[in-house]
């Protein structure tokens, strides 16, 4: 069964600290994996997108990794800021790219 | 989110009424996806359309829900005879030809009273 699981479900960290969010998937045939940030009440905003051949992608303080063999991805946030408080969603596409499964998200709270 | 427009942003309907949600994709994009997000849950795929064609509607309920993306004008998600369980945020995303990237709109929050 095609699934995307994210952990932890929620996370509280202090401003300035780093954190890593996890995404495991059982999706086939894999096309690409994307990480999105969703602020409360708003639409998701893309952070990174990786295809099968890419194993790391950075976007400012956000760095995503992909291990296609173990079907795992992580999103590392460096030097967190209060504005990083949001849900982070892992999305995996398959079957040529237009079939998509969303993870339930990790809710990140950054405290001063 | 820049460029993908959705309206209305908030919609209140009484049970049994119809809801029409509109999505204007980014300029030059001919692929539109609709997703539903229930409170405190993740987004769920509903339907994928290209201009004048429904490519995949496997995530859309068989009854009361329909979607279109005409040659001219926005994509429309139509929900007939709404029920309380239809209350959710509905997001559309647009995609350019040959790209994997999807750009989301701000969503329409539907409340059924």
Coordinates of C-alpha atoms in Angstrom, one line a residue:
Chain A
X1 CA 0.0 0.0 0.0
X2 CA 1.3 3.4 -0.9
X3 CA 2.0 5.4 2.3
X4 CA 3.9 8.4 3.6
X5 CA 4.6 8.6 7.3
X6 CA 6.1 11.6 9.0
X7 CA 7.7 11.8 12.5
X8 CA 7.5 13.3 14.9
X9 CA 3.9 14.4 14.9
X10 CA 4.9 17.6 16.7
X11 CA 8.0 19.2 17.9
X12 CA 8.9 22.1 20.2
X13 CA 12.3 23.7 20.0
X14 CA 14.0 26.9 21.2
X15 CA 14.7 29.6 18.8
X16 CA 18.2 29.3 17.3
X17 CA 18.3 25.5 17.7
X18 CA 18.4 23.0 14.8
X19 CA 16.0 20.2 14.2
X20 CA 15.4 17.3 11.8
X21 CA 12.1 16.0 10.6
X22 CA 11.6 12.5 9.2
X23 CA 9.6 11.1 6.3
X24 CA 9.4 7.4 5.4
X25 CA 7.5 6.3 2.3
X26 CA 6.4 3.1 0.7
X27 CA 5.5 4.4 -2.8
X28 CA 6.1 2.8 -6.1
X29 CA 7.1 3.6 -8.7
X30 CA 8.7 6.6 -7.2
X31 CA 8.8 9.9 -9.1
X32 CA 9.8 12.7 -6.7
X33 CA 9.6 13.9 -3.1
X34 CA 8.8 17.4 -2.0
X35 CA 8.8 19.2 1.3
X36 CA 6.3 21.9 1.9
X37 CA 5.8 24.5 4.7
X38 CA 2.2 25.3 5.6
X39 CA 1.4 28.2 7.9
X40 CA -1.9 28.0 9.8
X41 CA -4.7 29.0 7.5
X42 CA -2.6 29.3 4.4
X43 CA -1.7 27.1 1.4
X44 CA 1.5 25.0 1.4
X45 CA 4.7 26.6 0.1
X46 CA 7.3 24.5 -1.6
X47 CA 10.7 24.2 0.2
X48 CA 12.5 21.5 -1.9
X49 CA 11.9 18.9 -4.6
X50 CA 14.1 15.9 -5.2
X51 CA 14.0 13.2 -7.9
X52 CA 15.4 9.7 -7.6
X53 CA 18.9 10.7 -8.5
X54 CA 19.2 13.5 -6.0
X55 CA 20.1 12.9 -2.4
X56 CA 20.3 16.4 -1.0
X57 CA 18.8 19.7 -1.7
X58 CA 19.1 23.0 0.2
X59 CA 17.0 26.1 0.3
X60 CA 18.4 28.6 2.7
X61 CA 18.3 27.2 6.2
X62 CA 16.4 24.2 5.0
X63 CA 18.2 21.1 3.8
X64 CA 16.4 18.0 2.6
X65 CA 18.0 14.6 2.1
X66 CA 16.7 11.6 0.2
X67 CA 17.8 7.9 0.5
X68 CA 15.9 6.2 -2.3
X69 CA 17.2 2.8 -1.2
X70 CA 15.7 2.9 2.3
X71 CA 12.9 5.2 1.1
X72 CA 13.6 7.8 3.7
X73 CA 13.9 11.6 3.6
X74 CA 14.7 14.2 6.2
X75 CA 14.3 17.9 6.4
X76 CA 16.9 19.7 8.5
X77 CA 16.2 23.2 9.8
X78 CA 19.2 25.2 10.9
X79 CA 19.2 28.1 13.4
X80 CA 15.4 28.0 13.8
X81 CA 13.4 31.2 13.9
X82 CA 10.0 32.0 15.4
X83 CA 8.7 32.2 11.8
X84 CA 9.6 28.6 11.2
X85 CA 6.6 27.6 13.4
X86 CA 4.4 25.8 10.9
X87 CA 3.4 22.4 9.6
X88 CA 6.0 20.7 7.4
X89 CA 4.6 18.3 4.9
X90 CA 6.4 15.5 3.0
X91 CA 4.8 14.7 -0.4
X92 CA 5.7 11.8 -2.6
X93 CA 4.6 11.5 -6.2
X94 CA 4.6 8.3 -8.2
X95 CA 3.4 6.8 -11.4
X96 CA 5.0 9.3 -13.7
X97 CA 4.5 12.2 -11.2
X98 CA 0.9 12.9 -11.2
X99 CA -0.2 10.5 -8.4
X100 CA 0.5 12.2 -5.1
X101 CA 0.4 11.2 -1.4
X102 CA 0.8 13.7 1.4
X103 CA 2.1 12.9 4.8
X104 CA 0.2 14.0 7.8
X105 CA 2.8 16.6 8.5
X106 CA 5.0 17.6 11.5
X107 CA 3.8 20.5 13.5
X108 CA 6.8 22.6 14.6
X109 CA 6.7 25.1 17.4
X110 CA 9.7 27.4 17.8
X111 CA 9.7 29.2 21.2
X112 CA 11.6 32.3 22.2
Chain B
X1 CA 1.5 30.7 -3.5
X2 CA 2.2 33.7 -5.7
X3 CA 0.0 33.6 -8.8
X4 CA -2.6 30.9 -7.9
X5 CA -5.9 32.5 -7.1
X6 CA -8.8 30.9 -5.3
X7 CA -12.1 32.4 -4.5
X8 CA -14.0 32.8 -2.4
X9 CA -11.6 32.5 0.5
X10 CA -14.4 31.7 2.8
X11 CA -17.8 30.2 1.9
X12 CA -20.7 29.4 4.2
X13 CA -23.5 27.2 2.9
X14 CA -26.5 25.6 4.6
X15 CA -27.0 21.9 4.2
X16 CA -28.5 21.0 0.8
X17 CA -27.1 24.1 -1.0
X18 CA -24.5 24.0 -3.7
X19 CA -20.9 25.2 -3.3
X20 CA -18.8 26.5 -6.2
X21 CA -15.1 26.9 -5.6
X22 CA -12.9 28.6 -8.2
X23 CA -9.2 28.3 -9.0
X24 CA -7.2 30.4 -11.4
X25 CA -3.8 28.8 -12.0
X26 CA -0.5 30.6 -12.5
X27 CA -0.1 32.1 -15.9
X28 CA 1.0 29.5 -18.5
X29 CA 0.0 26.6 -16.3
X30 CA -2.4 24.1 -17.8
X31 CA -2.5 21.5 -15.0
X32 CA -4.7 21.9 -11.9
X33 CA -5.0 19.7 -8.8
X34 CA -7.7 20.0 -6.1
X35 CA -7.0 18.8 -2.6
X36 CA -9.2 18.7 0.6
X37 CA -7.9 19.3 4.1
X38 CA -10.1 18.4 7.0
X39 CA -9.4 20.2 10.3
X40 CA -6.2 18.9 12.0
X41 CA -5.6 16.5 9.1
X42 CA -3.3 16.3 6.1
X43 CA -4.2 17.2 2.5
X44 CA -6.0 14.6 0.4
X45 CA -5.9 14.4 -3.3
X46 CA -9.2 14.8 -5.1
X47 CA -8.8 15.4 -8.8
X48 CA -6.2 16.3 -11.4
X49 CA -7.3 18.2 -14.5
X50 CA -5.7 19.6 -17.6
X51 CA -7.5 22.1 -19.9
X52 CA -10.8 20.5 -20.9
X53 CA -9.8 17.1 -19.5
X54 CA -10.1 15.2 -16.3
X55 CA -7.0 13.1 -15.9
X56 CA -7.5 11.5 -12.6
X57 CA -10.5 11.8 -10.3
X58 CA -9.8 8.8 -8.1
X59 CA -9.8 10.9 -5.0
X60 CA -13.1 12.6 -5.5
X61 CA -16.4 11.2 -4.0
X62 CA -18.5 9.7 -6.8
X63 CA -21.6 11.6 -5.8
X64 CA -22.3 15.3 -5.4
X65 CA -18.7 16.4 -6.4
X66 CA -17.6 17.4 -9.9
X67 CA -14.7 19.4 -11.3
X68 CA -14.0 21.1 -14.6
X69 CA -11.2 23.1 -16.2
X70 CA -12.6 24.8 -19.3
X71 CA -10.6 26.1 -22.2
X72 CA -11.3 29.6 -20.9
X73 CA -11.7 30.7 -17.3
X74 CA -10.9 29.2 -13.9
X75 CA -11.1 25.6 -12.8
X76 CA -14.3 25.0 -10.8
X77 CA -14.9 22.5 -8.0
X78 CA -18.6 22.0 -7.5
X79 CA -20.2 20.4 -4.5
X80 CA -24.0 19.8 -4.7
X81 CA -26.3 19.3 -1.8
X82 CA -23.5 20.0 0.8
X83 CA -23.5 18.2 4.1
X84 CA -21.7 19.1 7.3
X85 CA -18.9 16.6 6.5
X86 CA -18.0 18.7 3.5
X87 CA -16.7 21.4 5.8
X88 CA -13.0 21.7 5.1
X89 CA -10.3 23.7 3.4
X90 CA -10.1 23.1 -0.3
X91 CA -6.8 23.9 -2.0
X92 CA -5.9 24.0 -5.6
X93 CA -2.4 23.8 -7.0
X94 CA -1.2 24.5 -10.5
X95 CA 1.6 22.9 -12.4
X96 CA 3.5 23.8 -15.6
X97 CA 4.0 21.4 -18.4
X98 CA 7.0 19.2 -17.8
X99 CA 7.5 20.3 -14.2
X100 CA 7.0 18.4 -11.0
X101 CA 6.5 21.6 -8.9
X102 CA 3.0 22.4 -7.7
X103 CA 2.1 25.9 -6.6
X104 CA -0.7 26.1 -4.1
X105 CA -3.4 28.7 -3.8
X106 CA -4.5 30.2 -0.4
X107 CA -7.5 27.8 -0.2
X108 CA -11.2 28.2 0.2
X109 CA -12.6 27.4 3.6
X110 CA -16.0 25.9 3.3
X111 CA -18.3 25.8 6.3
X112 CA -21.6 24.0 6.1
X113 CA -24.1 25.0 8.7

